[in-house]
Amino acid sequence: MLVVVFLFATATVEAARCVYISSYHQGYEWSDGVERGLLRTLDGHCEITTFNMDSKRAKNEASIKQAALDAKKLIDELQPDVVIASDDNASKYLIVPYYKDAEIPFVFCGINWTVEQYGYPFSNVTGMIEVAAIEPMFDKAAAISGKIKQAYYIGADTLTESKNLNRFEAAARKNNIKLTGRLVRNSNGWINVYKEAQQADLIILGSNAGTLNWDSEQVLEAIRPHTGTLTATNHGWMMPYAMFGMTKVPEEQGEWAGKVAVEILKGTKPSDIPIIPNRNFNIIVNNTLLDYAQIKLPEFIKLKAQPFY
């Protein structure tokens, strides 16, 4: 695992030390956005050491557990003033088993939907959860295509996507939508499900992160001849394959975590800072795919949306 050290220091908090643990890897668009927001916010407040668990690409749970142990070794050696940990696996494999109610304060971000499975809050832990705009997405999809009776959800076969699918299934039941969920391991499986899903009124594209053998050009070439059904996503990096997006903003997670870390460096206790969900979403449209499928957007969506290029 690569450890990258960034040095930010000022006269007021020159001794402060922060550690940032990312569940994933550099080059993954979500993680990169979280890190950008975090580093921008912490600039001038502490010396930052970054550790990437690389658990999105890990082949088995044993390797993820080993990455967590490596992260723990780093934290125990550095004894930082605060640790920021992004996404689910850092909490599941690092914070919960090793740092519950410990002296070192932790700020998490990017945990999908709920923290119930981790038992948060701990006395030393606070953070921001990551939620998707599911109900608004269903509403806008209906405004574009008419009443949605049947939908497909396509995602990678990962812990995060399993959680996302569960939330979409609950929202679909609430809206009397029959939802078929398919989590796939490789790009060929993804393409096959995409073709199968054309019979539905709406296709929801979860994240492709963790899908083996993914090649953007090959996937796009394979699906273009079959594209006719409206596709929607909550992930910005899935916009090349989706017509409509209500996407989360990863920088929001990093910026909020950074601001909370600064408050902790000033003496605020994590237990005094409530856990909150993200609040910001972007509306994005892929006009190329919309034109290809001959789907027209209502004017109120056009006025609010930004185009994907």
mmCIF file of C-alpha atoms in Angstrom:
data_model
loop_
_atom_site.group_PDB
_atom_site.id
_atom_site.type_symbol
_atom_site.label_atom_id
_atom_site.label_comp_id
_atom_site.label_asym_id
_atom_site.label_seq_id
_atom_site.Cartn_x
_atom_site.Cartn_y
_atom_site.Cartn_z
ATOM 1 C CA MET A 1 0.000 0.000 0.000
ATOM 2 C CA LEU A 2 1.304 3.452 -0.911
ATOM 3 C CA VAL A 3 1.503 6.051 1.834
ATOM 4 C CA VAL A 4 1.612 9.625 0.569
ATOM 5 C CA VAL A 5 2.520 12.431 2.923
ATOM 6 C CA PHE A 6 1.366 16.020 2.408
ATOM 7 C CA LEU A 7 2.768 18.715 4.683
ATOM 8 C CA PHE A 8 0.553 21.603 5.675
ATOM 9 C CA ALA A 9 1.571 23.672 8.691
ATOM 10 C CA THR A 10 0.939 27.039 10.294
ATOM 11 C CA ALA A 11 2.287 28.694 13.419
ATOM 12 C CA THR A 12 -0.990 28.162 15.298
ATOM 13 C CA VAL A 13 -1.273 24.389 14.896
ATOM 14 C CA GLU A 14 2.161 23.419 13.557
ATOM 15 C CA ALA A 15 2.285 20.228 15.668
ATOM 16 C CA ALA A 16 -1.083 18.916 14.494
ATOM 17 C CA ARG A 17 -1.035 15.619 12.611
ATOM 18 C CA CYS A 18 -3.911 14.166 10.558
ATOM 19 C CA VAL A 19 -4.239 10.755 8.930
ATOM 20 C CA TYR A 20 -6.616 10.151 6.033
ATOM 21 C CA ILE A 21 -7.679 6.532 5.405
ATOM 22 C CA SER A 22 -9.407 5.925 2.074
ATOM 23 C CA SER A 23 -11.273 2.645 1.641
ATOM 24 C CA TYR A 24 -10.452 2.654 -2.047
ATOM 25 C CA HIS A 25 -7.668 3.739 -4.407
ATOM 26 C CA GLN A 26 -6.419 6.829 -6.184
ATOM 27 C CA GLY A 27 -7.878 6.987 -9.666
ATOM 28 C CA TYR A 28 -11.360 5.979 -8.485
ATOM 29 C CA GLU A 29 -13.404 9.087 -9.250
ATOM 30 C CA TRP A 30 -15.420 9.140 -6.017
ATOM 31 C CA SER A 31 -12.346 8.757 -3.789
ATOM 32 C CA ASP A 32 -10.438 11.371 -5.753
ATOM 33 C CA GLY A 33 -13.284 13.857 -5.275
ATOM 34 C CA VAL A 34 -13.500 13.192 -1.536
ATOM 35 C CA GLU A 35 -9.739 13.655 -1.227
ATOM 36 C CA ARG A 36 -9.769 16.907 -3.200
ATOM 37 C CA GLY A 37 -12.400 18.372 -0.885
ATOM 38 C CA LEU A 38 -10.592 17.141 2.217
ATOM 39 C CA LEU A 39 -7.119 18.378 1.302
ATOM 40 C CA ARG A 40 -8.457 21.752 0.190
ATOM 41 C CA THR A 41 -10.195 22.206 3.526
ATOM 42 C CA LEU A 42 -7.326 20.978 5.703
ATOM 43 C CA ASP A 43 -4.697 23.027 3.863
ATOM 44 C CA GLY A 44 -2.795 25.000 6.500
ATOM 45 C CA HIS A 45 -4.215 23.098 9.472
ATOM 46 C CA CYS A 46 -2.201 19.901 9.835
ATOM 47 C CA GLU A 47 0.369 17.525 8.405
ATOM 48 C CA ILE A 48 -1.569 14.871 6.466
ATOM 49 C CA THR A 49 -0.607 11.273 5.831
ATOM 50 C CA THR A 50 -2.817 9.391 3.357
ATOM 51 C CA PHE A 51 -3.317 5.626 3.257
ATOM 52 C CA ASN A 52 -5.342 3.837 0.562
ATOM 53 C CA MET A 53 -6.862 0.485 1.571
ATOM 54 C CA ASP A 54 -7.562 -0.352 -2.101
ATOM 55 C CA SER A 55 -10.501 -2.521 -1.015
ATOM 56 C CA LYS A 56 -12.563 -1.920 -4.158
ATOM 57 C CA ARG A 57 -10.051 -3.933 -6.187
ATOM 58 C CA ALA A 58 -9.203 -6.455 -3.453
ATOM 59 C CA LYS A 59 -9.733 -10.068 -4.476
ATOM 60 C CA ASN A 60 -10.847 -11.368 -1.073
ATOM 61 C CA GLU A 61 -11.793 -10.317 2.437
ATOM 62 C CA ALA A 62 -8.469 -11.460 3.856
ATOM 63 C CA SER A 63 -6.630 -8.839 1.808
ATOM 64 C CA ILE A 64 -9.044 -6.137 2.995
ATOM 65 C CA LYS A 65 -8.472 -7.162 6.611
ATOM 66 C CA GLN A 66 -4.727 -7.022 6.043
ATOM 67 C CA ALA A 67 -5.041 -3.528 4.573
ATOM 68 C CA ALA A 68 -6.956 -2.493 7.689
ATOM 69 C CA LEU A 69 -4.173 -3.900 9.877
ATOM 70 C CA ASP A 70 -1.623 -1.956 7.842
ATOM 71 C CA ALA A 71 -3.677 1.195 8.346
ATOM 72 C CA LYS A 72 -3.893 0.455 12.081
ATOM 73 C CA LYS A 73 -0.117 0.068 12.275
ATOM 74 C CA LEU A 74 0.300 3.464 10.614
ATOM 75 C CA ILE A 75 -2.170 5.129 12.988
ATOM 76 C CA ASP A 76 -0.614 3.527 16.061
ATOM 77 C CA GLU A 77 2.857 4.655 14.979
ATOM 78 C CA LEU A 78 1.881 8.234 14.145
ATOM 79 C CA GLN A 79 -0.614 8.769 16.984
ATOM 80 C CA PRO A 80 -2.428 11.492 14.986
ATOM 81 C CA ASP A 81 -4.596 14.226 16.478
ATOM 82 C CA VAL A 82 -7.466 13.164 14.231
ATOM 83 C CA VAL A 83 -8.160 10.454 11.627
ATOM 84 C CA ILE A 84 -10.489 10.968 8.652
ATOM 85 C CA ALA A 85 -11.808 7.749 7.102
ATOM 86 C CA SER A 86 -13.829 7.622 3.894
ATOM 87 C CA ASP A 87 -16.375 5.014 2.779
ATOM 88 C CA ASP A 88 -17.699 1.826 4.337
ATOM 89 C CA ASN A 89 -14.769 -0.548 4.497
ATOM 90 C CA ALA A 90 -12.609 1.790 6.593
ATOM 91 C CA SER A 91 -15.345 1.735 9.215
ATOM 92 C CA LYS A 92 -16.165 -1.946 8.937
ATOM 93 C CA TYR A 93 -12.611 -3.292 9.020
ATOM 94 C CA LEU A 94 -10.673 -0.561 10.847
ATOM 95 C CA ILE A 95 -12.639 1.748 13.128
ATOM 96 C CA VAL A 96 -15.201 -0.666 14.547
ATOM 97 C CA PRO A 97 -12.870 -3.561 15.464
ATOM 98 C CA TYR A 98 -9.914 -1.479 16.680
ATOM 99 C CA TYR A 99 -10.927 2.044 17.690
ATOM 100 C CA LYS A 100 -14.372 1.991 19.271
ATOM 101 C CA ASP A 101 -14.434 4.680 22.022
ATOM 102 C CA ALA A 102 -10.646 5.054 21.759
ATOM 103 C CA GLU A 103 -8.727 8.222 22.569
ATOM 104 C CA ILE A 104 -7.955 9.065 18.939
ATOM 105 C CA PRO A 105 -10.852 10.981 17.330
ATOM 106 C CA PHE A 106 -12.221 9.792 13.971
ATOM 107 C CA VAL A 107 -14.316 11.547 11.335
ATOM 108 C CA PHE A 108 -15.916 9.284 8.738
ATOM 109 C CA CYS A 109 -17.522 10.224 5.429
ATOM 110 C CA GLY A 110 -19.062 8.367 2.505
ATOM 111 C CA ILE A 111 -20.780 5.611 4.497
ATOM 112 C CA ASN A 112 -23.788 4.558 2.460
ATOM 113 C CA TRP A 113 -27.252 5.236 3.850
ATOM 114 C CA THR A 114 -26.963 4.291 7.520
ATOM 115 C CA VAL A 115 -24.434 3.694 10.299
ATOM 116 C CA GLU A 116 -26.606 1.222 12.217
ATOM 117 C CA GLN A 117 -24.493 -1.773 11.220
ATOM 118 C CA TYR A 118 -21.423 -0.112 12.752
ATOM 119 C CA GLY A 119 -23.071 0.952 16.002
ATOM 120 C CA TYR A 120 -22.191 4.639 15.576
ATOM 121 C CA PRO A 121 -21.984 7.081 17.184
ATOM 122 C CA PHE A 122 -18.988 6.170 19.356
ATOM 123 C CA SER A 123 -17.611 8.674 21.845
ATOM 124 C CA ASN A 124 -14.677 9.328 19.501
ATOM 125 C CA VAL A 125 -16.438 9.099 16.131
ATOM 126 C CA THR A 126 -18.680 11.377 14.080
ATOM 127 C CA GLY A 127 -19.241 11.821 10.366
ATOM 128 C CA MET A 128 -21.340 12.326 7.255
ATOM 129 C CA ILE A 129 -23.351 9.533 5.647
ATOM 130 C CA GLU A 130 -23.871 9.281 1.900
ATOM 131 C CA VAL A 131 -27.434 9.131 0.576
ATOM 132 C CA ALA A 132 -28.760 9.141 -2.974
ATOM 133 C CA ALA A 133 -31.701 11.138 -4.297
ATOM 134 C CA ILE A 134 -33.859 8.081 -5.038
ATOM 135 C CA GLU A 135 -37.358 9.549 -4.716
ATOM 136 C CA PRO A 136 -36.511 12.647 -6.808
ATOM 137 C CA MET A 137 -34.953 10.365 -9.416
ATOM 138 C CA PHE A 138 -38.115 8.260 -9.698
ATOM 139 C CA ASP A 139 -40.236 11.427 -9.916
ATOM 140 C CA LYS A 140 -38.137 12.934 -12.695
ATOM 141 C CA ALA A 141 -37.920 9.640 -14.575
ATOM 142 C CA ALA A 142 -41.720 9.515 -14.578
ATOM 143 C CA ALA A 143 -41.823 13.093 -15.851
ATOM 144 C CA ILE A 144 -39.540 12.090 -18.722
ATOM 145 C CA SER A 145 -40.937 8.687 -19.699
ATOM 146 C CA GLY A 146 -44.383 8.508 -18.139
ATOM 147 C CA LYS A 147 -45.462 6.202 -15.319
ATOM 148 C CA ILE A 148 -42.708 3.816 -14.233
ATOM 149 C CA LYS A 149 -44.110 0.313 -13.704
ATOM 150 C CA GLN A 150 -40.998 -1.783 -14.132
ATOM 151 C CA ALA A 151 -37.332 -0.906 -13.545
ATOM 152 C CA TYR A 152 -33.954 -2.633 -13.558
ATOM 153 C CA TYR A 153 -31.011 -1.871 -11.272
ATOM 154 C CA ILE A 154 -27.540 -2.792 -12.577
ATOM 155 C CA GLY A 155 -24.498 -2.539 -10.324
ATOM 156 C CA ALA A 156 -21.234 -4.195 -9.407
ATOM 157 C CA ASP A 157 -21.216 -7.171 -7.066
ATOM 158 C CA THR A 158 -19.880 -5.231 -4.046
ATOM 159 C CA LEU A 159 -20.917 -4.422 -0.475
ATOM 160 C CA THR A 160 -21.696 -0.817 -1.394
ATOM 161 C CA GLU A 161 -23.868 -1.755 -4.342
ATOM 162 C CA SER A 162 -25.734 -4.342 -2.285
ATOM 163 C CA LYS A 163 -26.643 -1.583 0.178
ATOM 164 C CA ASN A 164 -27.643 0.756 -2.650
ATOM 165 C CA LEU A 165 -29.836 -1.905 -4.249
ATOM 166 C CA ASN A 166 -31.623 -2.518 -0.945
ATOM 167 C CA ARG A 167 -32.541 1.162 -0.748
ATOM 168 C CA PHE A 168 -33.786 1.265 -4.317
ATOM 169 C CA GLU A 169 -35.873 -1.862 -3.721
ATOM 170 C CA ALA A 170 -37.538 -0.234 -0.701
ATOM 171 C CA ALA A 171 -38.251 2.961 -2.649
ATOM 172 C CA ALA A 172 -39.594 0.956 -5.604
ATOM 173 C CA ARG A 173 -42.054 -0.910 -3.371
ATOM 174 C CA LYS A 174 -43.212 2.397 -1.932
ATOM 175 C CA ASN A 175 -43.844 3.699 -5.452
ATOM 176 C CA ASN A 176 -45.483 0.469 -6.740
ATOM 177 C CA ILE A 177 -42.599 -0.188 -9.112
ATOM 178 C CA LYS A 178 -41.463 -3.721 -9.873
ATOM 179 C CA LEU A 179 -37.671 -3.555 -9.556
ATOM 180 C CA THR A 180 -35.316 -6.259 -10.808
ATOM 181 C CA GLY A 181 -31.878 -5.945 -9.234
ATOM 182 C CA ARG A 182 -28.787 -7.447 -10.813
ATOM 183 C CA LEU A 183 -25.273 -7.172 -9.341
ATOM 184 C CA VAL A 184 -22.648 -8.421 -11.777
ATOM 185 C CA ARG A 185 -18.986 -9.391 -11.560
ATOM 186 C CA ASN A 186 -17.661 -8.437 -15.007
ATOM 187 C CA SER A 187 -18.342 -6.202 -17.970
ATOM 188 C CA ASN A 188 -19.827 -8.970 -20.116
ATOM 189 C CA GLY A 189 -22.401 -9.653 -17.416
ATOM 190 C CA TRP A 190 -23.144 -5.936 -17.177
ATOM 191 C CA ILE A 191 -23.693 -5.646 -20.928
ATOM 192 C CA ASN A 192 -25.970 -8.699 -20.994
ATOM 193 C CA VAL A 193 -28.119 -7.336 -18.162
ATOM 194 C CA TYR A 194 -28.258 -3.923 -19.878
ATOM 195 C CA LYS A 195 -29.658 -5.572 -23.021
ATOM 196 C CA GLU A 196 -32.147 -7.600 -20.980
ATOM 197 C CA ALA A 197 -33.267 -4.479 -19.113
ATOM 198 C CA GLN A 198 -34.454 -2.717 -22.268
ATOM 199 C CA GLN A 199 -37.866 -4.272 -21.677
ATOM 200 C CA ALA A 200 -38.309 -2.076 -18.564
ATOM 201 C CA ASP A 201 -39.521 1.523 -18.263
ATOM 202 C CA LEU A 202 -36.364 2.658 -16.460
ATOM 203 C CA ILE A 203 -32.816 1.369 -16.031
ATOM 204 C CA ILE A 204 -30.941 2.537 -12.941
ATOM 205 C CA LEU A 205 -27.176 2.348 -13.231
ATOM 206 C CA GLY A 206 -25.409 1.766 -9.944
ATOM 207 C CA SER A 207 -21.653 2.028 -9.713
ATOM 208 C CA ASN A 208 -19.432 -0.026 -12.018
ATOM 209 C CA ALA A 209 -16.537 0.174 -9.518
ATOM 210 C CA GLY A 210 -15.471 -3.385 -8.803
ATOM 211 C CA THR A 211 -16.722 -4.701 -12.171
ATOM 212 C CA LEU A 212 -13.946 -6.792 -13.708
ATOM 213 C CA ASN A 213 -12.556 -6.174 -17.212
ATOM 214 C CA TRP A 214 -14.316 -2.826 -17.601
ATOM 215 C CA ASP A 215 -13.370 -1.009 -20.794
ATOM 216 C CA SER A 216 -15.387 2.154 -21.404
ATOM 217 C CA GLU A 217 -15.121 2.163 -25.181
ATOM 218 C CA GLN A 218 -16.013 -1.506 -25.496
ATOM 219 C CA VAL A 219 -18.988 -1.144 -23.167
ATOM 220 C CA LEU A 220 -20.320 1.900 -24.998
ATOM 221 C CA GLU A 221 -19.880 0.231 -28.369
ATOM 222 C CA ALA A 222 -21.723 -2.866 -27.131
ATOM 223 C CA ILE A 223 -24.724 -1.055 -25.660
ATOM 224 C CA ARG A 224 -25.363 1.668 -28.261
ATOM 225 C CA PRO A 225 -27.314 -0.548 -30.695
ATOM 226 C CA HIS A 226 -29.596 -1.660 -27.847
ATOM 227 C CA THR A 227 -30.170 1.701 -26.162
ATOM 228 C CA GLY A 228 -33.804 2.745 -26.049
ATOM 229 C CA THR A 229 -34.937 2.766 -22.426
ATOM 230 C CA LEU A 230 -34.278 5.750 -20.168
ATOM 231 C CA THR A 231 -31.168 5.232 -18.044
ATOM 232 C CA ALA A 232 -30.539 7.122 -14.796
ATOM 233 C CA THR A 233 -27.774 7.171 -12.207
ATOM 234 C CA ASN A 234 -26.672 8.700 -8.908
ATOM 235 C CA HIS A 235 -22.980 8.504 -9.807
ATOM 236 C CA GLY A 236 -21.162 11.131 -11.845
ATOM 237 C CA TRP A 237 -18.713 8.633 -13.323
ATOM 238 C CA MET A 238 -21.611 6.606 -14.750
ATOM 239 C CA MET A 239 -22.842 9.511 -16.890
ATOM 240 C CA PRO A 240 -21.121 8.225 -20.074
ATOM 241 C CA TYR A 241 -23.638 5.338 -19.927
ATOM 242 C CA ALA A 242 -26.664 7.155 -18.466
ATOM 243 C CA MET A 243 -29.071 9.666 -19.993
ATOM 244 C CA PHE A 244 -30.026 11.372 -16.747
ATOM 245 C CA GLY A 245 -28.261 11.787 -13.433
ATOM 246 C CA MET A 246 -28.979 13.108 -9.965
ATOM 247 C CA THR A 247 -25.454 12.725 -8.727
ATOM 248 C CA LYS A 248 -23.855 13.054 -5.327
ATOM 249 C CA VAL A 249 -20.946 15.465 -4.881
ATOM 250 C CA PRO A 250 -17.866 13.711 -3.433
ATOM 251 C CA GLU A 251 -16.147 17.014 -2.630
ATOM 252 C CA GLU A 252 -19.000 17.786 -0.212
ATOM 253 C CA GLN A 253 -18.069 14.724 1.844
ATOM 254 C CA GLY A 254 -14.392 15.659 1.960
ATOM 255 C CA GLU A 255 -14.991 19.333 2.698
ATOM 256 C CA TRP A 256 -17.383 18.567 5.558
ATOM 257 C CA ALA A 257 -15.007 15.990 7.050
ATOM 258 C CA GLY A 258 -12.185 18.495 6.798
ATOM 259 C CA LYS A 259 -14.159 21.222 8.563
ATOM 260 C CA VAL A 260 -15.095 18.826 11.359
ATOM 261 C CA ALA A 261 -11.464 17.717 11.698
ATOM 262 C CA VAL A 262 -10.428 21.363 12.105
ATOM 263 C CA GLU A 263 -13.032 21.821 14.855
ATOM 264 C CA ILE A 264 -11.704 18.716 16.622
ATOM 265 C CA LEU A 265 -8.152 20.107 16.382
ATOM 266 C CA LYS A 266 -9.486 23.210 18.122
ATOM 267 C CA GLY A 267 -10.813 21.114 20.987
ATOM 268 C CA THR A 268 -14.378 20.133 20.042
ATOM 269 C CA LYS A 269 -15.295 16.560 21.005
ATOM 270 C CA PRO A 270 -16.569 14.252 18.217
ATOM 271 C CA SER A 271 -19.509 13.347 20.461
ATOM 272 C CA ASP A 272 -20.631 16.985 20.340
ATOM 273 C CA ILE A 273 -20.844 16.945 16.516
ATOM 274 C CA PRO A 274 -23.955 15.202 15.108
ATOM 275 C CA ILE A 275 -23.819 12.690 12.266
ATOM 276 C CA ILE A 276 -25.534 14.174 9.198
ATOM 277 C CA PRO A 277 -26.349 13.154 5.596
ATOM 278 C CA ASN A 278 -25.068 14.887 2.489
ATOM 279 C CA ARG A 279 -27.273 17.646 1.101
ATOM 280 C CA ASN A 280 -25.970 18.506 -2.378
ATOM 281 C CA PHE A 281 -26.856 16.914 -5.735
ATOM 282 C CA ASN A 282 -26.116 17.754 -9.361
ATOM 283 C CA ILE A 283 -28.652 17.243 -12.169
ATOM 284 C CA ILE A 284 -26.823 16.117 -15.314
ATOM 285 C CA VAL A 285 -28.089 15.033 -18.738
ATOM 286 C CA ASN A 286 -26.296 13.111 -21.479
ATOM 287 C CA ASN A 287 -27.782 14.662 -24.612
ATOM 288 C CA THR A 288 -25.913 12.280 -26.921
ATOM 289 C CA LEU A 289 -27.628 9.205 -25.460
ATOM 290 C CA LEU A 290 -30.979 10.994 -25.156
ATOM 291 C CA ASP A 291 -30.847 11.873 -28.860
ATOM 292 C CA TYR A 292 -29.774 8.331 -29.726
ATOM 293 C CA ALA A 293 -32.814 6.927 -27.907
ATOM 294 C CA GLN A 294 -35.051 9.764 -29.190
ATOM 295 C CA ILE A 295 -36.087 10.702 -25.658
ATOM 296 C CA LYS A 296 -37.033 14.334 -25.035
ATOM 297 C CA LEU A 297 -36.721 16.041 -21.662
ATOM 298 C CA PRO A 298 -39.381 18.248 -20.087
ATOM 299 C CA GLU A 299 -38.449 21.908 -20.141
ATOM 300 C CA PHE A 300 -38.209 22.183 -16.346
ATOM 301 C CA ILE A 301 -35.473 19.532 -16.293
ATOM 302 C CA LYS A 302 -33.578 21.154 -19.181
ATOM 303 C CA LEU A 303 -33.493 24.460 -17.315
ATOM 304 C CA LYS A 304 -32.018 22.916 -14.158
ATOM 305 C CA ALA A 305 -29.632 20.383 -15.725
ATOM 306 C CA GLN A 306 -26.039 20.710 -16.725
ATOM 307 C CA PRO A 307 -24.929 18.852 -19.865
ATOM 308 C CA PHE A 308 -22.507 15.951 -19.726
ATOM 309 C CA TYR A 309 -19.641 16.144 -22.188
#
